[in-house]
Coordinates of C-alpha atoms in Angstrom, one line a residue:
Chain A
M1313 CA -53.6 36.1 -41.7
L1314 CA -50.4 35.8 -40.2
R1315 CA -47.4 37.9 -41.1
F1316 CA -44.3 37.6 -39.7
T1317 CA -41.9 40.6 -40.2
G1318 CA -38.1 40.6 -39.7
V1319 CA -39.1 38.8 -36.2
G1320 CA -36.7 38.3 -33.6
L1321 CA -37.1 37.1 -30.0
R1322 CA -35.1 36.8 -26.8
Y1323 CA -36.0 36.0 -23.7
G1324 CA -35.8 38.1 -20.8
A1325 CA -35.0 41.0 -23.6
P1326 CA -37.5 43.7 -22.6
A1327 CA -35.7 45.6 -19.8
R1328 CA -39.9 45.7 -17.8
G1329 CA -38.9 43.6 -14.7
S1330 CA -39.2 39.7 -14.1
G1331 CA -42.6 39.2 -16.3
P1332 CA -43.7 35.8 -16.4
G1333 CA -43.0 36.6 -20.2
F1334 CA -39.7 37.7 -19.9
A1335 CA -38.3 35.0 -17.4
G1336 CA -34.5 34.5 -18.1
G1337 CA -31.5 36.3 -18.2
A1338 CA -29.9 38.0 -21.2
A1339 CA -30.0 34.7 -23.6
P1340 CA -29.0 34.9 -26.9
E1341 CA -31.7 35.0 -29.6
T1342 CA -34.0 32.3 -29.6
L1343 CA -35.6 33.5 -32.9
R1344 CA -33.7 35.7 -35.5
D1345 CA -35.1 37.5 -39.0
L1346 CA -38.3 35.7 -39.1
T1347 CA -39.9 37.0 -42.4
F1348 CA -43.0 34.7 -43.7
T1349 CA -46.6 35.1 -44.3
L1350 CA -49.3 32.3 -44.5
S1351 CA -52.7 33.2 -45.7
E1352 CA -56.0 33.2 -44.1
G1353 CA -57.3 29.6 -44.0
S1354 CA -54.2 27.8 -45.0
F1355 CA -52.4 24.6 -43.4
T1356 CA -49.0 24.8 -42.7
W1357 CA -46.4 22.2 -40.7
L1358 CA -43.9 23.9 -38.5
L1359 CA -41.1 21.4 -38.6
G1360 CA -37.6 21.4 -36.8
P1361 CA -35.7 19.6 -34.6
S1362 CA -36.2 20.2 -30.9
G1363 CA -35.0 23.3 -29.5
A1364 CA -35.2 25.0 -33.0
G1365 CA -38.2 27.6 -31.9
K1366 CA -41.1 26.0 -33.1
T1367 CA -42.8 26.6 -29.8
S1368 CA -41.4 30.1 -29.4
V1369 CA -43.5 30.7 -32.8
L1370 CA -46.5 29.2 -31.8
R1371 CA -46.6 31.3 -28.7
L1372 CA -46.0 34.5 -30.4
M1373 CA -48.8 33.3 -33.0
Q1374 CA -50.8 32.7 -29.9
C1375 CA -49.9 36.5 -29.1
V1376 CA -48.6 35.4 -25.2
L1377 CA -45.6 36.7 -26.5
R1378 CA -44.2 39.9 -27.8
P1379 CA -41.6 39.7 -30.2
T1380 CA -38.4 41.7 -29.5
R1381 CA -37.6 43.1 -32.8
G1382 CA -40.0 43.4 -35.9
E1383 CA -44.0 43.0 -36.1
V1384 CA -46.0 39.9 -35.6
E1385 CA -49.6 40.5 -37.6
V1386 CA -52.0 37.6 -36.4
L1387 CA -55.7 38.2 -37.6
G1388 CA -55.5 41.9 -38.9
V1389 CA -53.7 42.8 -35.6
A1390 CA -50.2 44.3 -35.6
V1391 CA -49.3 42.7 -31.7
S1392 CA -46.3 45.2 -31.1
R1393 CA -48.9 47.9 -31.3
A1394 CA -52.2 46.2 -30.1
R1395 CA -53.6 47.6 -26.4
R1396 CA -53.7 45.2 -24.3
R1397 CA -57.2 44.5 -23.7
D1398 CA -57.3 44.0 -27.9
L1399 CA -54.7 40.8 -27.6
A1400 CA -56.9 39.4 -24.7
L1401 CA -60.0 39.5 -27.4
L1402 CA -57.4 38.4 -29.8
R1403 CA -56.2 35.5 -28.2
R1404 CA -60.0 34.3 -27.6
R1405 CA -60.2 34.0 -31.0
I1406 CA -57.3 31.7 -31.2
G1407 CA -57.4 28.2 -30.6
A1408 CA -53.6 26.8 -28.7
V1409 CA -53.2 23.0 -28.0
H1410 CA -50.0 22.6 -26.2
Q1411 CA -47.2 20.1 -25.8
D1412 CA -48.0 19.6 -22.2
F1413 CA -51.6 20.3 -21.9
R1414 CA -51.8 22.9 -19.9
L1415 CA -55.3 22.1 -18.4
L1416 CA -56.2 24.1 -15.0
P1417 CA -56.0 20.9 -12.3
H1418 CA -58.3 22.4 -10.4
L1419 CA -61.5 21.9 -12.9
S1420 CA -63.0 18.9 -14.3
A1421 CA -62.7 17.7 -17.8
F1422 CA -65.9 19.5 -18.7
D1423 CA -65.1 22.6 -17.0
N1424 CA -61.9 22.7 -18.5
V1425 CA -63.4 22.5 -22.1
A1426 CA -66.1 25.2 -21.5
L1427 CA -63.6 27.9 -19.9
P1428 CA -63.3 29.5 -23.2
L1429 CA -66.5 30.0 -23.4
R1430 CA -67.2 30.8 -20.5
L1431 CA -64.7 33.5 -20.7
A1432 CA -66.9 34.9 -23.9
G1433 CA -69.7 35.2 -22.2
R1434 CA -71.7 32.2 -23.9
S1435 CA -74.8 31.1 -21.3
E1436 CA -74.7 27.7 -19.6
S1437 CA -77.4 26.3 -21.7
V1438 CA -75.9 26.4 -24.8
L1439 CA -72.5 26.0 -23.5
R1440 CA -73.4 22.6 -21.6
A1441 CA -74.5 21.1 -24.9
E1442 CA -71.4 21.9 -27.1
V1443 CA -68.9 20.6 -24.5
A1444 CA -70.6 17.3 -23.8
E1445 CA -71.2 16.8 -27.8
L1446 CA -67.4 17.9 -28.8
L1447 CA -66.1 15.9 -25.5
A1448 CA -67.8 12.7 -26.5
W1449 CA -66.3 13.0 -30.1
V1450 CA -62.7 12.9 -28.4
G1451 CA -64.3 9.8 -26.6
L1452 CA -64.5 11.4 -22.9
A1453 CA -68.3 11.1 -22.7
G1454 CA -67.8 9.1 -19.5
K1455 CA -65.0 11.1 -18.2
Q1456 CA -66.7 14.8 -18.3
H1457 CA -66.1 15.2 -14.7
A1458 CA -62.9 13.7 -14.0
L1459 CA -60.1 16.3 -12.8
P1460 CA -57.4 16.0 -15.0
A1461 CA -55.0 14.0 -13.1
E1462 CA -57.4 11.5 -13.0
L1463 CA -57.3 11.0 -16.8
S1464 CA -54.3 9.4 -18.6
G1465 CA -51.8 11.2 -20.9
G1466 CA -54.2 11.0 -24.3
E1467 CA -56.9 11.6 -22.6
Q1468 CA -55.5 14.8 -21.3
Q1469 CA -54.3 15.6 -25.0
R1470 CA -58.0 15.0 -25.8
V1471 CA -59.4 17.6 -23.5
A1472 CA -56.9 20.3 -24.1
I1473 CA -57.8 19.6 -28.1
A1474 CA -61.4 20.2 -27.5
R1475 CA -60.8 22.9 -25.5
A1476 CA -58.3 24.5 -28.2
V1477 CA -61.5 24.4 -30.9
I1478 CA -64.7 24.2 -28.8
A1479 CA -64.8 28.3 -30.0
R1480 CA -64.2 27.9 -33.5
P1481 CA -61.1 30.0 -33.3
A1482 CA -60.0 31.6 -36.9
L1483 CA -56.4 30.4 -35.9
L1484 CA -55.3 26.9 -34.2
V1485 CA -52.0 26.7 -33.4
A1486 CA -50.7 23.3 -32.0
D1487 CA -48.0 22.3 -30.7
E1488 CA -47.1 18.1 -31.3
P1489 CA -50.7 17.7 -31.2
T1490 CA -50.4 14.0 -31.2
G1491 CA -47.8 13.4 -29.2
N1492 CA -49.5 11.6 -26.5
L1493 CA -52.2 9.6 -28.7
D1494 CA -52.1 6.4 -30.8
A1495 CA -52.1 5.8 -34.3
A1496 CA -55.8 5.9 -34.6
Q1497 CA -56.3 8.6 -32.5
A1498 CA -53.7 10.6 -34.1
R1499 CA -55.9 9.9 -37.1
R1500 CA -59.0 11.3 -35.9
L1501 CA -57.4 14.4 -35.2
L1502 CA -55.3 14.8 -38.3
A1503 CA -59.2 14.9 -39.8
L1504 CA -60.4 17.2 -37.2
L1505 CA -57.8 19.7 -38.2
I1506 CA -58.2 19.3 -41.6
E1507 CA -62.1 19.8 -41.2
L1508 CA -61.4 22.9 -39.0
N1509 CA -59.1 23.7 -42.1
R1510 CA -61.6 23.5 -44.4
I1511 CA -64.4 25.5 -43.0
G1512 CA -62.1 28.5 -42.8
T1513 CA -59.5 28.0 -39.9
T1514 CA -56.2 29.2 -40.3
V1515 CA -54.5 26.1 -39.2
V1516 CA -50.2 25.6 -37.6
V1517 CA -49.5 22.4 -36.7
A1518 CA -45.9 22.0 -35.1
T1519 CA -44.5 17.9 -35.3
H1520 CA -42.2 15.3 -35.5
N1521 CA -44.6 12.9 -36.6
E1522 CA -43.9 12.0 -40.2
E1523 CA -46.9 9.5 -41.2
L1524 CA -49.0 13.0 -40.3
L1525 CA -47.0 14.7 -43.2
L1526 CA -47.3 11.9 -45.7
R1527 CA -51.2 11.9 -44.7
H1528 CA -51.9 15.7 -45.4
P1529 CA -48.7 17.5 -47.3
A1530 CA -49.0 21.2 -47.3
P1531 CA -46.9 23.8 -47.0
V1532 CA -43.7 23.1 -44.6
L1533 CA -42.0 25.9 -42.5
R1534 CA -38.7 24.5 -41.4
L1535 CA -36.8 26.2 -38.3
E1536 CA -33.2 25.4 -37.5
A1537 CA -31.6 27.0 -34.3
G1538 CA -34.5 29.8 -34.7
R1539 CA -34.3 30.4 -38.2
L1540 CA -36.3 29.9 -41.4
V1541 CA -34.2 27.2 -43.5
G1542 CA -34.8 25.6 -46.5
A1543 CA -34.7 26.7 -50.1
A1544 CA -34.9 30.4 -50.6
G1545 CA -38.0 32.0 -52.2
A1546 CA -40.5 29.8 -52.1
E1547 CA -39.9 28.5 -48.9
P1548 CA -40.5 31.5 -46.1
R1549 CA -43.8 32.4 -47.6
P1550 CA -45.4 28.6 -48.7
A1551 CA -48.7 29.9 -48.0
E1552 CA -48.9 32.6 -50.7
A1553 CA -49.7 30.1 -53.8
P1554 CA -53.4 29.8 -52.8
G1555 CA -53.2 26.5 -54.6
G1556 CA -51.5 25.1 -51.3
E1557 CA -48.6 23.3 -53.4
P1558 CA -47.0 21.3 -50.6
G1559 CA -43.4 23.2 -50.0
R1560 CA -40.3 22.0 -51.4
D1561 CA -39.2 20.3 -48.4
A1562 CA -42.5 18.5 -47.9
P1563 CA -41.5 15.0 -47.6
A1564 CA -42.6 12.1 -50.0
P1565 CA -45.7 12.6 -51.8
A1566 CA -49.2 12.0 -50.3
P1567 CA -51.0 8.4 -50.6
A1568 CA -52.7 9.4 -53.5
G1569 CA -57.0 9.9 -52.5
A1570 CA -59.0 11.3 -50.1
P1571 CA -58.3 10.4 -45.9
P1572 CA -59.4 6.9 -45.0
D1573 CA -62.7 6.5 -44.3
D1574 CA -62.0 6.1 -40.4
A1575 CA -60.5 9.7 -40.3
R1576 CA -63.8 11.3 -42.8
A1577 CA -66.4 10.0 -40.6
P1578 CA -65.9 12.3 -37.6
A1579 CA -64.7 15.1 -39.8
A1580 CA -68.3 14.7 -40.9
R1581 CA -69.8 15.4 -37.3
V1582 CA -67.2 18.5 -36.5
S1583 CA -68.6 19.8 -39.1
G1584 CA -72.0 18.8 -37.9
F1585 CA -71.0 20.0 -34.1
R1586 CA -70.2 23.7 -35.7
H1587 CA -73.2 24.0 -37.8
A1588 CA -75.6 23.1 -35.1
G1589 CA -74.3 25.5 -32.6
A1590 CA -73.7 28.5 -35.4
Chain B
M630 CA -66.6 9.9 -14.0
R631 CA -68.2 11.1 -11.0
D632 CA -71.3 12.7 -11.6
P633 CA -71.9 12.7 -15.6
D634 CA -74.9 15.4 -15.9
P635 CA -77.8 12.6 -17.0
V636 CA -78.8 15.0 -19.6
T637 CA -76.0 14.9 -21.5
A638 CA -74.2 11.3 -21.0
P639 CA -77.3 9.7 -20.2
A640 CA -75.7 6.9 -20.8
A641 CA -73.4 6.2 -18.1
P642 CA -74.6 4.5 -15.6
A643 CA -72.5 6.1 -12.6
A644 CA -74.8 9.2 -13.3
R645 CA -78.1 7.5 -11.8
R646 CA -76.5 6.6 -8.4
A647 CA -74.6 9.9 -8.3
T648 CA -76.1 11.4 -5.1
P649 CA -77.2 15.4 -4.7
W650 CA -73.9 16.0 -3.3
R651 CA -71.6 15.1 -5.9
R652 CA -73.7 16.6 -8.4
R653 CA -72.9 19.8 -6.7
R654 CA -69.0 19.3 -7.4
G655 CA -69.0 20.4 -10.7
P656 CA -70.5 23.4 -10.5
R657 CA -69.1 24.4 -7.4
R658 CA -65.5 23.9 -9.0
S659 CA -66.3 26.1 -11.8
R660 CA -66.9 29.0 -10.1
D661 CA -63.1 29.1 -8.8
P662 CA -61.3 28.2 -11.9
L663 CA -57.9 29.0 -10.5
G664 CA -57.8 26.6 -7.2
L665 CA -57.6 29.9 -5.6
R666 CA -59.5 28.1 -2.5
R667 CA -56.4 26.7 -1.2
A668 CA -53.9 29.0 -3.0
L669 CA -55.3 31.7 -0.8
A670 CA -56.6 29.6 2.1
D671 CA -54.1 29.8 4.6
R672 CA -55.5 31.1 8.0
L673 CA -52.5 33.4 8.2
L674 CA -54.3 36.4 6.3
P675 CA -57.6 36.2 8.4
G676 CA -56.0 36.2 11.5
L677 CA -53.5 39.0 10.8
V678 CA -56.6 40.9 9.2
A679 CA -58.0 40.1 12.9
A680 CA -55.2 41.4 15.0
M681 CA -55.6 44.3 12.7
A682 CA -59.3 44.9 12.8
L683 CA -59.0 44.6 16.9
L684 CA -56.0 47.0 17.2
A685 CA -58.1 49.2 14.7
T686 CA -61.3 48.9 16.4
L687 CA -60.0 49.4 20.0
A688 CA -57.7 52.8 18.3
A689 CA -61.1 54.7 16.7
A690 CA -63.1 53.5 19.6
G691 CA -60.6 55.3 22.0
G692 CA -60.6 57.8 19.8
D693 CA -64.0 58.6 19.6
A694 CA -64.2 58.4 23.7
A695 CA -61.5 61.3 23.4
A696 CA -63.3 63.3 21.3
G697 CA -66.5 62.4 23.8
L698 CA -64.2 63.6 26.6
A699 CA -63.3 67.0 25.0
A700 CA -66.8 67.7 24.3
R701 CA -68.3 66.9 27.5
W702 CA -65.7 69.0 28.9
Q703 CA -65.9 72.2 26.7
A704 CA -69.9 71.9 27.3
G705 CA -69.8 71.1 30.9
A706 CA -67.0 72.2 32.9
A707 CA -65.8 75.3 30.8
A708 CA -69.0 76.6 31.3
A709 CA -68.7 76.6 34.4
V710 CA -67.2 79.8 36.6
T711 CA -67.2 79.7 40.6
V712 CA -67.3 82.9 42.3
Q713 CA -66.2 83.1 46.0
L714 CA -67.8 86.0 48.0
P715 CA -65.9 86.7 51.3
P716 CA -67.6 85.5 54.4
A717 CA -68.1 89.2 55.9
R718 CA -70.5 89.9 52.6
A719 CA -72.4 86.9 53.3
D720 CA -75.7 88.6 53.7
A721 CA -75.7 90.2 50.3
A722 CA -75.4 86.4 48.5
E723 CA -78.6 87.2 46.9
T724 CA -77.6 90.8 45.9
V725 CA -74.9 89.3 44.0
R726 CA -76.5 86.4 42.6
A727 CA -79.1 88.6 41.1
A728 CA -76.5 90.9 39.7
L729 CA -74.3 88.3 38.0
A730 CA -77.6 86.4 36.6
A731 CA -78.0 89.3 35.1
L732 CA -75.4 89.8 32.6
P733 CA -75.6 88.6 29.0
D734 CA -72.6 85.4 29.5
V735 CA -74.3 84.0 32.4
A736 CA -77.0 81.5 32.0
A737 CA -77.6 80.5 35.3
A738 CA -76.5 81.5 38.6
R739 CA -76.6 79.6 41.7
V740 CA -75.5 80.0 45.4
V741 CA -74.0 76.7 46.8
D742 CA -75.5 75.5 49.6
P743 CA -73.3 76.0 53.0
A744 CA -74.4 72.4 54.3
R745 CA -72.7 71.1 50.9
L746 CA -69.8 73.0 51.6
Q747 CA -69.5 71.6 55.1
A748 CA -69.7 67.9 53.6
L749 CA -67.3 68.8 51.0
L750 CA -64.6 69.6 54.2
R751 CA -65.8 67.4 56.4
P752 CA -63.0 64.7 55.1
W753 CA -60.0 67.3 55.9
L754 CA -61.7 68.9 59.2
G755 CA -63.3 65.9 60.7
E756 CA -66.7 66.5 63.2
A757 CA -65.2 70.0 64.0
A758 CA -66.5 71.2 60.9
A759 CA -69.8 71.8 62.2
G760 CA -68.3 74.1 64.8
M761 CA -65.8 75.6 63.2
Q762 CA -68.2 78.1 61.4
T763 CA -67.4 80.7 64.1
V764 CA -64.3 80.3 64.3
L765 CA -63.1 80.0 60.7
P766 CA -66.3 81.5 58.0
L767 CA -66.2 80.2 54.9
P768 CA -67.0 82.0 51.9
V769 CA -70.2 82.0 50.1
L770 CA -69.7 80.4 47.0
I771 CA -71.9 81.1 43.8
E772 CA -71.8 79.1 40.7
L773 CA -72.2 80.1 37.3
H774 CA -73.1 78.9 34.1
L775 CA -71.8 80.6 30.7
T776 CA -74.0 80.7 27.8
P777 CA -72.6 78.2 25.1
E778 CA -70.8 81.5 23.1
A779 CA -69.3 82.3 26.1
A780 CA -68.1 78.9 27.3
A781 CA -67.0 78.3 23.3
R782 CA -65.0 82.0 23.5
L783 CA -63.6 80.9 27.2
A784 CA -62.7 77.4 25.5
R785 CA -60.6 79.2 22.4
A786 CA -58.6 81.9 24.0
P787 CA -58.4 80.6 27.3
A788 CA -56.2 83.1 29.3
A789 CA -57.2 86.3 27.7
E790 CA -60.9 85.6 27.7
A791 CA -60.9 84.6 31.7
A792 CA -59.1 87.6 32.8
A793 CA -61.8 89.8 30.6
L794 CA -64.7 87.9 31.6
A795 CA -63.6 88.1 35.5
E796 CA -63.3 91.9 35.2
R797 CA -67.2 92.1 33.9
L798 CA -67.7 90.0 36.6
G799 CA -66.2 92.3 38.9
T800 CA -67.6 95.1 37.3
A801 CA -71.3 93.8 37.9
A802 CA -70.3 92.8 41.5
P803 CA -67.5 94.3 43.3
G804 CA -65.5 92.4 45.8
I805 CA -65.8 88.7 44.4
E806 CA -63.0 86.5 43.7
V807 CA -63.4 84.5 40.2
E808 CA -62.0 81.1 39.4
A809 CA -62.6 80.2 35.5
H810 CA -61.9 76.7 34.7
G811 CA -61.4 77.6 31.0
L812 CA -57.5 76.7 31.3
W813 CA -57.0 73.2 32.7
V814 CA -60.0 72.8 30.4
A815 CA -58.8 74.1 27.3
R816 CA -55.6 71.7 28.1
L817 CA -57.5 68.9 28.4
A818 CA -59.1 69.3 25.1
R819 CA -55.7 69.5 23.4
L820 CA -55.0 66.7 25.1
A821 CA -58.1 65.1 23.6
A822 CA -57.2 66.0 20.2
A823 CA -53.9 65.0 20.5
V824 CA -55.5 61.4 21.5
R825 CA -57.6 61.9 19.2
G826 CA -55.1 62.4 16.4
V827 CA -52.6 59.4 17.5
A828 CA -55.9 57.1 17.2
L829 CA -56.6 58.3 13.8
A830 CA -52.6 57.9 12.8
V831 CA -52.7 54.0 14.6
L832 CA -55.6 53.3 11.9
A833 CA -53.8 54.5 8.7
L834 CA -50.4 52.7 9.6
V835 CA -52.9 49.5 10.7
A836 CA -54.7 50.0 7.5
G837 CA -51.5 50.3 5.8
V838 CA -50.1 47.2 7.3
A839 CA -53.2 44.7 6.6
A840 CA -52.8 46.3 3.2
A841 CA -49.0 45.0 3.1
A842 CA -50.1 41.8 4.4
V843 CA -52.6 41.1 1.7
G844 CA -50.6 42.0 -1.0
V845 CA -48.1 39.5 0.4
A846 CA -50.9 36.9 0.8
V847 CA -51.8 37.4 -3.2
R848 CA -48.2 37.6 -4.4
A849 CA -48.1 33.8 -2.9
G850 CA -50.9 33.2 -4.8
L851 CA -50.1 34.4 -7.7
A852 CA -46.8 32.2 -7.3
A853 CA -48.6 29.0 -6.2
R854 CA -51.1 29.3 -9.6
R855 CA -48.9 31.1 -11.7
D856 CA -49.4 28.6 -14.3
S857 CA -52.8 28.5 -14.2
V858 CA -53.0 32.6 -14.7
L859 CA -50.7 32.0 -18.0
V860 CA -53.4 29.3 -19.3
V861 CA -56.4 31.6 -18.5
H862 CA -54.4 34.7 -20.1
G863 CA -53.6 32.7 -22.9
L864 CA -57.2 31.3 -23.6
G865 CA -57.9 35.2 -24.0
A866 CA -59.0 36.1 -20.2
G867 CA -59.1 39.6 -19.3
D868 CA -57.2 41.3 -16.9
G869 CA -60.5 42.1 -15.0
W870 CA -61.7 38.8 -15.2
I871 CA -58.4 37.0 -13.5
A872 CA -57.9 40.1 -11.0
A873 CA -61.9 39.8 -9.9
Q874 CA -61.0 35.8 -8.9
F875 CA -57.7 37.0 -6.8
A876 CA -60.0 39.9 -5.4
R877 CA -62.9 38.2 -4.9
R878 CA -61.1 35.6 -2.7
A879 CA -58.4 38.2 -0.9
A880 CA -61.5 40.8 -0.2
R881 CA -63.8 37.7 1.5
L882 CA -60.4 36.2 3.4
A883 CA -59.5 39.9 4.9
A884 CA -63.6 40.8 6.1
A885 CA -63.6 37.5 7.8
G886 CA -60.3 38.7 9.7
G887 CA -62.2 42.1 9.9
L888 CA -65.2 40.4 11.7
L889 CA -63.3 38.5 13.9
G890 CA -61.3 41.2 15.0
A891 CA -64.3 43.5 15.6
A892 CA -65.9 40.6 17.5
A893 CA -62.6 40.1 19.7
A894 CA -63.1 43.8 20.3
V895 CA -66.5 43.4 21.7
P896 CA -65.9 42.1 25.2
V897 CA -62.6 44.7 25.4
L898 CA -64.9 47.4 24.8
M899 CA -67.3 46.4 27.2
L900 CA -65.1 45.7 30.2
L901 CA -63.4 49.4 29.6
R902 CA -66.9 50.8 29.3
G903 CA -67.7 49.4 32.9
L904 CA -64.8 50.2 34.5
G905 CA -64.9 53.6 33.0
A906 CA -69.1 53.5 34.4
S907 CA -68.1 52.1 38.1
L908 CA -66.2 55.2 38.4
L909 CA -68.3 58.0 37.3
A910 CA -70.8 56.1 39.7
A911 CA -68.7 55.9 42.7
D912 CA -67.6 59.3 42.2
G913 CA -70.8 61.2 41.1
D914 CA -73.6 63.1 43.5
G915 CA -76.0 63.8 40.5
D916 CA -73.0 65.5 38.5
A917 CA -71.9 63.2 36.7
A918 CA -71.0 63.9 33.3
V919 CA -72.3 60.3 32.1
P920 CA -75.8 60.5 33.9
G921 CA -77.1 57.4 31.7
L922 CA -74.4 55.3 33.1
A923 CA -74.4 56.8 36.6
A924 CA -77.9 56.1 37.2
A925 CA -77.4 52.0 36.1
P926 CA -73.6 51.0 36.5
G927 CA -75.0 47.8 36.5
M928 CA -76.4 47.5 33.6
L929 CA -74.5 48.4 31.1
A930 CA -76.3 48.9 27.7
V931 CA -75.0 47.5 24.8
A932 CA -76.2 50.6 22.6
D933 CA -73.6 52.2 24.5
L934 CA -70.5 50.1 22.4
P935 CA -69.3 52.3 19.4
W936 CA -71.1 50.3 16.9
L937 CA -69.7 52.8 14.1
P938 CA -66.2 51.6 14.0
L939 CA -67.6 48.5 14.5
L940 CA -69.3 47.9 11.6
A941 CA -66.8 49.9 10.0
V942 CA -63.6 47.7 10.7
P943 CA -65.0 44.4 8.5
A944 CA -66.2 46.9 6.0
L945 CA -62.8 48.8 5.6
A946 CA -61.3 44.9 5.3
W947 CA -63.1 43.9 2.6
A948 CA -62.1 47.2 0.8
I949 CA -58.7 46.9 1.8
G950 CA -58.3 42.9 1.0
W951 CA -60.3 43.6 -2.7
T952 CA -58.4 47.0 -3.2
T953 CA -55.0 45.4 -3.0
A954 CA -55.7 42.1 -4.9
Q955 CA -56.8 43.9 -7.7
I956 CA -53.7 46.1 -7.9
T957 CA -50.9 43.6 -7.0
V958 CA -52.6 41.0 -10.1
R959 CA -53.1 43.8 -12.7
R960 CA -49.7 45.4 -12.0
W961 CA -48.2 41.7 -12.1
L962 CA -50.1 40.6 -15.4
R963 CA -49.3 44.1 -17.1
T964 CA -45.8 42.2 -17.8
L965 CA -47.4 39.9 -19.9
P966 CA -48.5 40.8 -23.4

């Protein structure tokens, strides 16, 4: 479960020195009075114009940032009261896809994807097959040993997505995950996200991609200038209705029926991947 | 792209042509996820640590040598007392020697051969020395070697103990003159202790400077790999894992510098030892304090080098590198959630 309670965030606020988490001087609050709850296994779109604070919300969810005030509760852990060691363990259960990929430039695609499993202490023999299978699924079977600099933007994004899901996170946060993908790849990614959500992963996706919203109507969190906006009441707690009724803010109704076939096939393979490794 | 594992990517044709050298590339990289080989690879750190290690080795060896000298003086010269008998009483030399030898403080007593006395005077008196005996009678000298306990007492309280000893000797053999070396030996021992203290202070200072150098290098590495560190932090890497990456690299570089410095110290120490040995050999006439060196001045034994500091310095450099990197990185990481 994800619960934000009166969350405010000001970069550079905690007078704890010059840490990377607190870079910058005394700035205005990036986020203000965010209160919402996303239930376990929900799928939520995070919308809003650039600079509205979407990335900050995702970073709070990923536990790489502590709120300046209020409380963030991720997977049952209250972040502001947790010990650092526990937060590190918590982060291993959270997958994150960043807008700028954030791949390690000195590691091959294979090693980048394998890193979460290696950090979790998984054996090389198990890990090798899993990583190879996932890389093949994202279409990078032949580029396992390429460095990120040798890959195109779309390929790097697919490596980043593979790295985010390889450890089967309980929570997946994605920041513009389709930004560098073509339409077909974006549909495949959406199918993957839906499949992960179907098998229990809580998914939060920040996006500008209207087509994705049309394809997969889901509750929406809409940010503007660091605040939640939209109709009061239902909006800030979109996922509390278990039916997953689309937020009022959600664009036009989805095209009837399930995702198209080209998306469903890889989704089935992902579930196979999961069961094979589990 | 380069060397797909043939097991996991059998279809890639390039895999078949991959050379063993290429194949090693993947795993090798994966052991350095943060790319520290390049971020902490500057030759500056090993160079700085090597210079520190050279200074540390020389200081430690100097302290060692000072301690050795002090011990030698206390065991040797402090234990020796010279007794003079007026020439008129030359006939009684043997009686006096026996009386002194019987004292509890005295381990051994020996009348100095008159021929040797004349040999000692020859440089000042020339060939006339032989004939001087009748004109200028030489006193009889008796060398006493004190027991270790008596020597230790003398070294502890030179002035008082020397007087007490002279009185005891005088009672046993009236009419003698006593000359104990205790006082100047004690001063030399104090000097040696001071030299040792300075050596220790230099060691501490050098260790501090080395730690500072490692700290600066690790900070530079953190700055260069800040993004990578933040990424692995976001993936759930603990402080211990991240700090270990830096500590391993820094410790290895520091140890390499330590080895280099210690190796550079070896020829310097050999040279100093050689000079010391030739000095002792030229001076010695059987009384040389270091018999081994005096016996074979040309054959400078490798075993005589101060091996303890030479081996301890690289180990210490490794420890300083590891500890400093751990502390630096963990402190930086504490600014993250």
